[in-house]
Structure formats: C-alpha cells, structure tokens
Amino acid sequence: QVQLVESGGGSVQSGGSLRLSCVASGTTYSYYSMGWFRQAPGKEREGVAAIDNIGSTNYADSVKARFTISRDNAKNTLYLQMNSLKPEDTAMYSCAAFPGRLGYGRMRESYSYRNWGQGTQVTVSS
C-alpha cells in the first residue's frame, strides 16, 4: 500500500508560480502511474495532469503550456510545476497513484486511481 504526502501549496497572486510535491512511501514508486487532481468548492474533481510509469504525460486543456508534471523515481517524488497561475486554478490539489501503466484515456480519470494523498491547498488571488 502506497502512502502519499503532498506539499508546496500556498497563496500567490495571479501570474505567480508554485511547485507542488508528492512523496510516495511504502512501495516501488517507479512502477506506479501518478496523477494530480484538483477540486474547488462546489465543483467536481478534475484531473489536471498525469504521468505513467514510462514518462508519458497527459494534461487538461486548461493547464497546457502552464503546468508541467514530472517525477523523480530516485526520490519517490512527483512534482507539478505551476506557472502563470490564474484565480480559477484555486483548489485543493491531490496526488494519486495506480500500480501499473494507465492508458492515455484513463490517465486523468479519478476512478483509475487507488491511492490518494490528503491534498494541499492552492489559492490564487487576482
């Protein structure tokens, strides 16, 4: 069973940047596909970006060219670099893990993932 702990959230002004981290423990991290999801109050959870266990990525249209997902298997860590942040990016961001390789069409679907972190809050002010 993998445990996931996110960090790096905070409050920034519009146009600013943040880098989220998600540290995994209790498993062979490199085997897992990983995703970042967000949920704003009153809205459904949205798959923001995902990376499978061979490095293929999948981004939501709303964050393409602004966000970059990456992983460091030596550190058991997943990252989300967020640039040019907008107020509509305000949400609780959570990472999730799936043991194996996910197909491209499933990478940003929350039902694909079995393990979730507690989340880190990102607030962007205008």
mmCIF file of N, CA and C in Angstrom:
data_model
loop_
_atom_site.group_PDB
_atom_site.id
_atom_site.type_symbol
_atom_site.label_atom_id
_atom_site.label_comp_id
_atom_site.label_asym_id
_atom_site.label_seq_id
_atom_site.Cartn_x
_atom_site.Cartn_y
_atom_site.Cartn_z
ATOM 1 N N GLN A 1 0.845 -1.182 0.000
ATOM 2 C CA GLN A 1 0.000 0.000 0.000
ATOM 3 C C GLN A 1 0.888 1.241 0.000
ATOM 4 N N VAL A 2 0.653 2.122 -0.942
ATOM 5 C CA VAL A 2 1.463 3.325 -1.061
ATOM 6 C C VAL A 2 0.836 4.443 -0.242
ATOM 7 N N GLN A 3 1.673 5.199 0.438
ATOM 8 C CA GLN A 3 1.234 6.399 1.147
ATOM 9 C C GLN A 3 1.745 7.624 0.397
ATOM 10 N N LEU A 4 0.879 8.626 0.277
ATOM 11 C CA LEU A 4 1.196 9.820 -0.495
ATOM 12 C C LEU A 4 1.036 11.060 0.374
ATOM 13 N N VAL A 5 2.046 11.937 0.329
ATOM 14 C CA VAL A 5 2.003 13.173 1.099
ATOM 15 C C VAL A 5 2.361 14.337 0.189
ATOM 16 N N GLU A 6 1.428 15.269 0.042
ATOM 17 C CA GLU A 6 1.641 16.439 -0.797
ATOM 18 C C GLU A 6 2.168 17.611 0.029
ATOM 19 N N SER A 7 2.863 18.503 -0.672
ATOM 20 C CA SER A 7 3.317 19.756 -0.069
ATOM 21 C C SER A 7 3.518 20.777 -1.173
ATOM 22 N N GLY A 8 3.737 22.025 -0.765
ATOM 23 C CA GLY A 8 4.061 23.063 -1.731
ATOM 24 C C GLY A 8 2.949 24.027 -2.060
ATOM 25 N N GLY A 9 1.757 23.763 -1.539
ATOM 26 C CA GLY A 9 0.661 24.684 -1.798
ATOM 27 C C GLY A 9 0.865 25.998 -1.065
ATOM 28 N N GLY A 10 0.009 26.950 -1.370
ATOM 29 C CA GLY A 10 0.096 28.250 -0.722
ATOM 30 C C GLY A 10 -0.761 29.268 -1.429
ATOM 31 N N SER A 11 -0.540 30.525 -1.068
ATOM 32 C CA SER A 11 -1.282 31.634 -1.665
ATOM 33 C C SER A 11 -0.345 32.469 -2.520
ATOM 34 N N VAL A 12 -0.751 32.713 -3.760
ATOM 35 C CA VAL A 12 0.039 33.518 -4.679
ATOM 36 C C VAL A 12 -0.875 34.463 -5.440
ATOM 37 N N GLN A 13 -0.280 35.475 -6.026
ATOM 38 C CA GLN A 13 -1.045 36.377 -6.875
ATOM 39 C C GLN A 13 -1.116 35.832 -8.289
ATOM 40 N N SER A 14 -2.102 36.297 -9.006
ATOM 41 C CA SER A 14 -2.267 35.899 -10.395
ATOM 42 C C SER A 14 -0.970 36.149 -11.161
ATOM 43 N N GLY A 15 -0.572 35.160 -11.969
ATOM 44 C CA GLY A 15 0.674 35.233 -12.716
ATOM 45 C C GLY A 15 1.859 34.609 -12.008
ATOM 46 N N GLY A 16 1.672 34.257 -10.748
ATOM 47 C CA GLY A 16 2.745 33.662 -9.975
ATOM 48 C C GLY A 16 2.933 32.182 -10.251
ATOM 49 N N SER A 17 3.873 31.580 -9.516
ATOM 50 C CA SER A 17 4.211 30.173 -9.709
ATOM 51 C C SER A 17 4.265 29.446 -8.371
ATOM 52 N N LEU A 18 3.996 28.166 -8.434
ATOM 53 C CA LEU A 18 4.162 27.264 -7.307
ATOM 54 C C LEU A 18 4.627 25.923 -7.835
ATOM 55 N N ARG A 19 5.348 25.182 -6.991
ATOM 56 C CA ARG A 19 5.693 23.810 -7.335
ATOM 57 C C ARG A 19 5.185 22.891 -6.242
ATOM 58 N N LEU A 20 4.305 22.001 -6.628
ATOM 59 C CA LEU A 20 3.775 21.014 -5.695
ATOM 60 C C LEU A 20 4.635 19.758 -5.736
ATOM 61 N N SER A 21 4.749 19.110 -4.580
ATOM 62 C CA SER A 21 5.467 17.849 -4.481
ATOM 63 C C SER A 21 4.563 16.804 -3.845
ATOM 64 N N CYS A 22 4.792 15.557 -4.227
ATOM 65 C CA CYS A 22 4.051 14.433 -3.659
ATOM 66 C C CYS A 22 5.054 13.311 -3.427
ATOM 67 N N VAL A 23 5.305 13.021 -2.159
ATOM 68 C CA VAL A 23 6.264 11.977 -1.815
ATOM 69 C C VAL A 23 5.515 10.682 -1.539
ATOM 70 N N ALA A 24 5.983 9.608 -2.166
ATOM 71 C CA ALA A 24 5.369 8.296 -2.006
ATOM 72 C C ALA A 24 6.252 7.409 -1.143
ATOM 73 N N SER A 25 5.620 6.605 -0.314
ATOM 74 C CA SER A 25 6.370 5.671 0.513
ATOM 75 C C SER A 25 5.617 4.350 0.583
ATOM 76 N N GLY A 26 6.360 3.310 0.934
ATOM 77 C CA GLY A 26 5.739 2.014 1.142
ATOM 78 C C GLY A 26 5.580 1.171 -0.096
ATOM 79 N N THR A 27 6.294 1.530 -1.181
ATOM 80 C CA THR A 27 6.089 0.786 -2.411
ATOM 81 C C THR A 27 7.243 1.011 -3.376
ATOM 82 N N THR A 28 7.213 0.278 -4.479
ATOM 83 C CA THR A 28 8.158 0.523 -5.570
ATOM 84 C C THR A 28 7.572 1.625 -6.442
ATOM 85 N N TYR A 29 7.961 2.843 -6.155
ATOM 86 C CA TYR A 29 7.331 4.018 -6.748
ATOM 87 C C TYR A 29 7.399 4.015 -8.262
ATOM 88 N N SER A 30 8.525 3.581 -8.833
ATOM 89 C CA SER A 30 8.717 3.676 -10.278
ATOM 90 C C SER A 30 7.695 2.850 -11.050
ATOM 91 N N TYR A 31 7.054 1.907 -10.403
ATOM 92 C CA TYR A 31 6.071 1.040 -11.054
ATOM 93 C C TYR A 31 4.727 1.743 -11.245
ATOM 94 N N TYR A 32 4.510 2.823 -10.507
ATOM 95 C CA TYR A 32 3.201 3.456 -10.465
ATOM 96 C C TYR A 32 3.009 4.536 -11.521
ATOM 97 N N SER A 33 1.786 4.628 -12.019
ATOM 98 C CA SER A 33 1.338 5.809 -12.738
ATOM 99 C C SER A 33 0.803 6.793 -11.694
ATOM 100 N N MET A 34 1.044 8.088 -11.947
ATOM 101 C CA MET A 34 0.721 9.107 -10.961
ATOM 102 C C MET A 34 -0.094 10.224 -11.595
ATOM 103 N N GLY A 35 -0.953 10.833 -10.783
ATOM 104 C CA GLY A 35 -1.759 11.936 -11.295
ATOM 105 C C GLY A 35 -1.919 13.042 -10.277
ATOM 106 N N TRP A 36 -2.149 14.240 -10.782
ATOM 107 C CA TRP A 36 -2.526 15.388 -9.962
ATOM 108 C C TRP A 36 -3.981 15.732 -10.281
ATOM 109 N N PHE A 37 -4.752 15.898 -9.234
ATOM 110 C CA PHE A 37 -6.154 16.266 -9.354
ATOM 111 C C PHE A 37 -6.421 17.498 -8.510
ATOM 112 N N ARG A 38 -7.482 18.216 -8.845
ATOM 113 C CA ARG A 38 -7.854 19.368 -8.028
ATOM 114 C C ARG A 38 -9.367 19.425 -7.889
ATOM 115 N N GLN A 39 -9.774 20.022 -6.777
ATOM 116 C CA GLN A 39 -11.200 20.195 -6.541
ATOM 117 C C GLN A 39 -11.435 21.522 -5.848
ATOM 118 N N ALA A 40 -12.231 22.349 -6.490
ATOM 119 C CA ALA A 40 -12.615 23.629 -5.919
ATOM 120 C C ALA A 40 -13.970 23.469 -5.234
ATOM 121 N N PRO A 41 -14.274 24.313 -4.262
ATOM 122 C CA PRO A 41 -15.560 24.214 -3.564
ATOM 123 C C PRO A 41 -16.732 24.265 -4.534
ATOM 124 N N GLY A 42 -17.634 23.302 -4.403
ATOM 125 C CA GLY A 42 -18.823 23.264 -5.237
ATOM 126 C C GLY A 42 -18.606 22.722 -6.637
ATOM 127 N N LYS A 43 -17.393 22.270 -6.919
ATOM 128 C CA LYS A 43 -17.095 21.743 -8.260
ATOM 129 C C LYS A 43 -16.634 20.296 -8.172
ATOM 130 N N GLU A 44 -16.731 19.597 -9.296
ATOM 131 C CA GLU A 44 -16.269 18.220 -9.349
ATOM 132 C C GLU A 44 -14.749 18.173 -9.391
ATOM 133 N N ARG A 45 -14.218 17.046 -8.952
ATOM 134 C CA ARG A 45 -12.766 16.863 -9.012
ATOM 135 C C ARG A 45 -12.333 16.777 -10.479
ATOM 136 N N GLU A 46 -11.224 17.412 -10.775
ATOM 137 C CA GLU A 46 -10.710 17.495 -12.148
ATOM 138 C C GLU A 46 -9.305 16.916 -12.215
ATOM 139 N N GLY A 47 -9.072 16.096 -13.212
ATOM 140 C CA GLY A 47 -7.732 15.590 -13.456
ATOM 141 C C GLY A 47 -6.908 16.659 -14.151
ATOM 142 N N VAL A 48 -5.856 17.117 -13.522
ATOM 143 C CA VAL A 48 -5.047 18.221 -14.032
ATOM 144 C C VAL A 48 -3.935 17.708 -14.945
ATOM 145 N N ALA A 49 -3.186 16.729 -14.452
ATOM 146 C CA ALA A 49 -2.059 16.199 -15.213
ATOM 147 C C ALA A 49 -1.732 14.824 -14.672
ATOM 148 N N ALA A 50 -1.163 13.994 -15.525
ATOM 149 C CA ALA A 50 -0.801 12.641 -15.116
ATOM 150 C C ALA A 50 0.448 12.208 -15.862
ATOM 151 N N ILE A 51 1.153 11.254 -15.254
ATOM 152 C CA ILE A 51 2.359 10.708 -15.867
ATOM 153 C C ILE A 51 2.387 9.221 -15.574
ATOM 154 N N ASP A 52 2.636 8.426 -16.602
ATOM 155 C CA ASP A 52 2.633 6.986 -16.368
ATOM 156 C C ASP A 52 4.036 6.513 -15.989
ATOM 157 N N ASN A 53 4.200 5.208 -15.889
ATOM 158 C CA ASN A 53 5.470 4.693 -15.370
ATOM 159 C C ASN A 53 6.576 4.612 -16.394
ATOM 160 N N ILE A 54 6.313 5.095 -17.622
ATOM 161 C CA ILE A 54 7.394 5.231 -18.590
ATOM 162 C C ILE A 54 7.559 6.695 -19.007
ATOM 163 N N GLY A 55 6.861 7.590 -18.316
ATOM 164 C CA GLY A 55 7.062 9.015 -18.531
ATOM 165 C C GLY A 55 6.117 9.690 -19.498
ATOM 166 N N SER A 56 5.148 8.978 -20.022
ATOM 167 C CA SER A 56 4.161 9.624 -20.880
ATOM 168 C C SER A 56 3.255 10.514 -20.039
ATOM 169 N N THR A 57 2.879 11.653 -20.583
ATOM 170 C CA THR A 57 2.095 12.627 -19.826
ATOM 171 C C THR A 57 0.771 12.953 -20.507
ATOM 172 N N ASN A 58 -0.128 13.486 -19.712
ATOM 173 C CA ASN A 58 -1.460 13.856 -20.189
ATOM 174 C C ASN A 58 -1.895 15.067 -19.381
ATOM 175 N N TYR A 59 -2.279 16.152 -20.065
ATOM 176 C CA TYR A 59 -2.656 17.391 -19.392
ATOM 177 C C TYR A 59 -4.085 17.798 -19.744
ATOM 178 N N ALA A 60 -4.741 18.427 -18.790
ATOM 179 C CA ALA A 60 -6.016 19.066 -19.091
ATOM 180 C C ALA A 60 -5.754 20.285 -19.973
ATOM 181 N N ASP A 61 -6.680 20.566 -20.877
ATOM 182 C CA ASP A 61 -6.510 21.711 -21.776
ATOM 183 C C ASP A 61 -6.325 23.012 -21.003
ATOM 184 N N SER A 62 -6.979 23.107 -19.862
ATOM 185 C CA SER A 62 -6.955 24.347 -19.084
ATOM 186 C C SER A 62 -5.584 24.669 -18.504
ATOM 187 N N VAL A 63 -4.671 23.683 -18.465
ATOM 188 C CA VAL A 63 -3.364 23.917 -17.854
ATOM 189 C C VAL A 63 -2.208 23.700 -18.825
ATOM 190 N N LYS A 64 -2.500 23.256 -20.028
ATOM 191 C CA LYS A 64 -1.428 23.026 -21.005
ATOM 192 C C LYS A 64 -0.618 24.292 -21.210
ATOM 193 N N ALA A 65 0.682 24.140 -21.316
ATOM 194 C CA ALA A 65 1.645 25.232 -21.519
ATOM 195 C C ALA A 65 1.865 26.057 -20.253
ATOM 196 N N ARG A 66 1.119 25.775 -19.189
ATOM 197 C CA ARG A 66 1.337 26.484 -17.921
ATOM 198 C C ARG A 66 1.862 25.552 -16.830
ATOM 199 N N PHE A 67 1.385 24.314 -16.811
ATOM 200 C CA PHE A 67 1.756 23.346 -15.791
ATOM 201 C C PHE A 67 2.638 22.270 -16.401
ATOM 202 N N THR A 68 3.567 21.743 -15.595
ATOM 203 C CA THR A 68 4.423 20.644 -16.020
ATOM 204 C C THR A 68 4.475 19.595 -14.924
ATOM 205 N N ILE A 69 4.127 18.373 -15.283
ATOM 206 C CA ILE A 69 4.220 17.257 -14.348
ATOM 207 C C ILE A 69 5.532 16.523 -14.590
ATOM 208 N N SER A 70 6.169 16.091 -13.523
ATOM 209 C CA SER A 70 7.414 15.342 -13.650
ATOM 210 C C SER A 70 7.546 14.425 -12.434
ATOM 211 N N ARG A 71 8.487 13.500 -12.533
ATOM 212 C CA ARG A 71 8.708 12.571 -11.434
ATOM 213 C C ARG A 71 10.188 12.290 -11.285
ATOM 214 N N ASP A 72 10.614 12.078 -10.066
ATOM 215 C CA ASP A 72 11.972 11.683 -9.757
ATOM 216 C C ASP A 72 11.878 10.349 -9.032
ATOM 217 N N ASN A 73 12.110 9.280 -9.760
ATOM 218 C CA ASN A 73 11.933 7.954 -9.167
ATOM 219 C C ASN A 73 12.964 7.671 -8.077
ATOM 220 N N ALA A 74 14.126 8.281 -8.179
ATOM 221 C CA ALA A 74 15.155 8.082 -7.152
ATOM 222 C C ALA A 74 14.729 8.684 -5.813
ATOM 223 N N LYS A 75 13.876 9.709 -5.878
ATOM 224 C CA LYS A 75 13.400 10.375 -4.667
ATOM 225 C C LYS A 75 11.961 10.009 -4.325
ATOM 226 N N ASN A 76 11.378 9.109 -5.097
ATOM 227 C CA ASN A 76 9.977 8.719 -4.868
ATOM 228 C C ASN A 76 9.052 9.926 -4.845
ATOM 229 N N THR A 77 9.308 10.875 -5.721
ATOM 230 C CA THR A 77 8.587 12.145 -5.669
ATOM 231 C C THR A 77 7.990 12.526 -7.013
ATOM 232 N N LEU A 78 6.779 13.004 -6.948
ATOM 233 C CA LEU A 78 6.047 13.544 -8.086
ATOM 234 C C LEU A 78 5.983 15.057 -7.921
ATOM 235 N N TYR A 79 6.105 15.778 -9.030
ATOM 236 C CA TYR A 79 6.067 17.242 -8.987
ATOM 237 C C TYR A 79 4.981 17.785 -9.920
ATOM 238 N N LEU A 80 4.520 18.976 -9.593
ATOM 239 C CA LEU A 80 3.679 19.733 -10.507
ATOM 240 C C LEU A 80 4.157 21.181 -10.460
ATOM 241 N N GLN A 81 4.848 21.597 -11.508
ATOM 242 C CA GLN A 81 5.276 22.983 -11.633
ATOM 243 C C GLN A 81 4.144 23.783 -12.252
ATOM 244 N N MET A 82 3.685 24.795 -11.539
ATOM 245 C CA MET A 82 2.540 25.581 -11.989
ATOM 246 C C MET A 82 2.986 27.017 -12.215
ATOM 247 N N ASN A 83 2.929 27.457 -13.443
ATOM 248 C CA ASN A 83 3.308 28.819 -13.814
ATOM 249 C C ASN A 83 2.090 29.583 -14.326
ATOM 250 N N SER A 84 2.215 30.889 -14.373
ATOM 251 C CA SER A 84 1.142 31.761 -14.878
ATOM 252 C C SER A 84 -0.185 31.407 -14.225
ATOM 253 N N LEU A 85 -0.167 31.292 -12.932
ATOM 254 C CA LEU A 85 -1.370 30.876 -12.207
ATOM 255 C C LEU A 85 -2.487 31.896 -12.342
ATOM 256 N N LYS A 86 -3.703 31.375 -12.367
ATOM 257 C CA LYS A 86 -4.905 32.186 -12.509
ATOM 258 C C LYS A 86 -5.821 31.946 -11.310
ATOM 259 N N PRO A 87 -6.705 32.883 -11.017
ATOM 260 C CA PRO A 87 -7.642 32.659 -9.897
ATOM 261 C C PRO A 87 -8.448 31.372 -10.052
ATOM 262 N N GLU A 88 -8.753 30.992 -11.273
ATOM 263 C CA GLU A 88 -9.523 29.759 -11.491
ATOM 264 C C GLU A 88 -8.728 28.490 -11.211
ATOM 265 N N ASP A 89 -7.426 28.625 -10.932
ATOM 266 C CA ASP A 89 -6.618 27.476 -10.511
ATOM 267 C C ASP A 89 -6.764 27.210 -9.018
ATOM 268 N N THR A 90 -7.444 28.080 -8.298
ATOM 269 C CA THR A 90 -7.636 27.906 -6.867
ATOM 270 C C THR A 90 -8.405 26.633 -6.580
ATOM 271 N N ALA A 91 -7.815 25.756 -5.758
ATOM 272 C CA ALA A 91 -8.428 24.463 -5.455
ATOM 273 C C ALA A 91 -7.549 23.719 -4.463
ATOM 274 N N MET A 92 -8.090 22.603 -3.974
ATOM 275 C CA MET A 92 -7.290 21.641 -3.229
ATOM 276 C C MET A 92 -6.694 20.687 -4.253
ATOM 277 N N TYR A 93 -5.375 20.552 -4.225
ATOM 278 C CA TYR A 93 -4.666 19.693 -5.172
ATOM 279 C C TYR A 93 -4.229 18.418 -4.459
ATOM 280 N N SER A 94 -4.536 17.285 -5.102
ATOM 281 C CA SER A 94 -4.178 15.991 -4.529
ATOM 282 C C SER A 94 -3.449 15.157 -5.555
ATOM 283 N N CYS A 95 -2.526 14.319 -5.059
ATOM 284 C CA CYS A 95 -1.886 13.374 -5.967
ATOM 285 C C CYS A 95 -2.500 11.993 -5.748
ATOM 286 N N ALA A 96 -2.377 11.163 -6.769
ATOM 287 C CA ALA A 96 -2.963 9.833 -6.739
ATOM 288 C C ALA A 96 -2.053 8.862 -7.459
ATOM 289 N N ALA A 97 -2.173 7.581 -7.112
ATOM 290 C CA ALA A 97 -1.283 6.562 -7.645
ATOM 291 C C ALA A 97 -2.061 5.340 -8.111
ATOM 292 N N PHE A 98 -1.559 4.744 -9.198
ATOM 293 C CA PHE A 98 -2.104 3.494 -9.717
ATOM 294 C C PHE A 98 -0.935 2.555 -9.957
ATOM 295 N N PRO A 99 -1.041 1.312 -9.475
ATOM 296 C CA PRO A 99 0.071 0.364 -9.636
ATOM 297 C C PRO A 99 0.114 -0.229 -11.039
ATOM 298 N N GLY A 100 0.879 0.403 -11.910
ATOM 299 C CA GLY A 100 0.997 -0.074 -13.281
ATOM 300 C C GLY A 100 0.912 1.070 -14.259
ATOM 301 N N ARG A 101 0.788 0.726 -15.524
ATOM 302 C CA ARG A 101 0.705 1.749 -16.565
ATOM 303 C C ARG A 101 -0.746 1.955 -16.966
ATOM 304 N N LEU A 102 -1.181 3.192 -16.936
ATOM 305 C CA LEU A 102 -2.527 3.538 -17.362
ATOM 306 C C LEU A 102 -2.529 3.924 -18.828
ATOM 307 N N GLY A 103 -3.587 3.553 -19.521
ATOM 308 C CA GLY A 103 -3.767 4.006 -20.887
ATOM 309 C C GLY A 103 -4.008 5.505 -20.923
ATOM 310 N N TYR A 104 -3.679 6.124 -22.054
ATOM 311 C CA TYR A 104 -3.760 7.577 -22.148
ATOM 312 C C TYR A 104 -5.142 8.097 -21.775
ATOM 313 N N GLY A 105 -6.166 7.417 -22.227
ATOM 314 C CA GLY A 105 -7.529 7.873 -21.980
ATOM 315 C C GLY A 105 -7.978 7.768 -20.535
ATOM 316 N N ARG A 106 -7.248 7.034 -19.725
ATOM 317 C CA ARG A 106 -7.628 6.851 -18.321
ATOM 318 C C ARG A 106 -6.744 7.647 -17.368
ATOM 319 N N MET A 107 -5.708 8.267 -17.891
ATOM 320 C CA MET A 107 -4.689 8.862 -17.017
ATOM 321 C C MET A 107 -5.227 9.991 -16.154
ATOM 322 N N ARG A 108 -6.228 10.737 -16.621
ATOM 323 C CA ARG A 108 -6.747 11.852 -15.818
ATOM 324 C C ARG A 108 -8.142 11.568 -15.287
ATOM 325 N N GLU A 109 -8.492 10.283 -15.222
ATOM 326 C CA GLU A 109 -9.787 9.903 -14.661
ATOM 327 C C GLU A 109 -9.588 9.453 -13.215
ATOM 328 N N SER A 110 -10.323 10.064 -12.293
ATOM 329 C CA SER A 110 -10.096 9.755 -10.883
ATOM 330 C C SER A 110 -10.410 8.302 -10.554
ATOM 331 N N TYR A 111 -11.336 7.684 -11.272
ATOM 332 C CA TYR A 111 -11.695 6.301 -10.971
ATOM 333 C C TYR A 111 -10.555 5.322 -11.263
ATOM 334 N N SER A 112 -9.544 5.789 -12.012
ATOM 335 C CA SER A 112 -8.407 4.921 -12.345
ATOM 336 C C SER A 112 -7.477 4.697 -11.166
ATOM 337 N N TYR A 113 -7.533 5.571 -10.181
ATOM 338 C CA TYR A 113 -6.516 5.580 -9.129
ATOM 339 C C TYR A 113 -7.012 4.954 -7.833
ATOM 340 N N ARG A 114 -6.096 4.271 -7.150
ATOM 341 C CA ARG A 114 -6.459 3.539 -5.943
ATOM 342 C C ARG A 114 -5.997 4.220 -4.662
ATOM 343 N N ASN A 115 -4.970 5.028 -4.762
ATOM 344 C CA ASN A 115 -4.382 5.624 -3.572
ATOM 345 C C ASN A 115 -4.317 7.133 -3.733
ATOM 346 N N TRP A 116 -4.657 7.833 -2.665
ATOM 347 C CA TRP A 116 -4.752 9.289 -2.710
ATOM 348 C C TRP A 116 -4.055 9.920 -1.505
ATOM 349 N N GLY A 117 -3.494 11.091 -1.737
ATOM 350 C CA GLY A 117 -2.962 11.882 -0.648
ATOM 351 C C GLY A 117 -4.048 12.764 -0.048
ATOM 352 N N GLN A 118 -3.671 13.501 0.990
ATOM 353 C CA GLN A 118 -4.623 14.357 1.704
ATOM 354 C C GLN A 118 -4.865 15.683 1.002
ATOM 355 N N GLY A 119 -3.932 16.098 0.191
ATOM 356 C CA GLY A 119 -4.110 17.332 -0.565
ATOM 357 C C GLY A 119 -3.357 18.509 0.013
ATOM 358 N N THR A 120 -3.128 19.502 -0.848
ATOM 359 C CA THR A 120 -2.507 20.754 -0.456
ATOM 360 C C THR A 120 -3.266 21.887 -1.145
ATOM 361 N N GLN A 121 -3.561 22.930 -0.405
ATOM 362 C CA GLN A 121 -4.408 23.999 -0.911
ATOM 363 C C GLN A 121 -3.602 25.003 -1.727
ATOM 364 N N VAL A 122 -4.137 25.366 -2.873
ATOM 365 C CA VAL A 122 -3.564 26.416 -3.716
ATOM 366 C C VAL A 122 -4.609 27.515 -3.859
ATOM 367 N N THR A 123 -4.215 28.739 -3.534
ATOM 368 C CA THR A 123 -5.110 29.879 -3.638
ATOM 369 C C THR A 123 -4.438 30.963 -4.464
ATOM 370 N N VAL A 124 -5.100 31.371 -5.532
ATOM 371 C CA VAL A 124 -4.562 32.390 -6.428
ATOM 372 C C VAL A 124 -5.474 33.605 -6.379
ATOM 373 N N SER A 125 -4.913 34.738 -6.018
ATOM 374 C CA SER A 125 -5.697 35.964 -5.914
ATOM 375 C C SER A 125 -5.455 36.854 -7.132
ATOM 376 N N SER A 126 -6.474 37.594 -7.493
ATOM 377 C CA SER A 126 -6.368 38.466 -8.677
ATOM 378 C C SER A 126 -5.751 39.807 -8.325
#
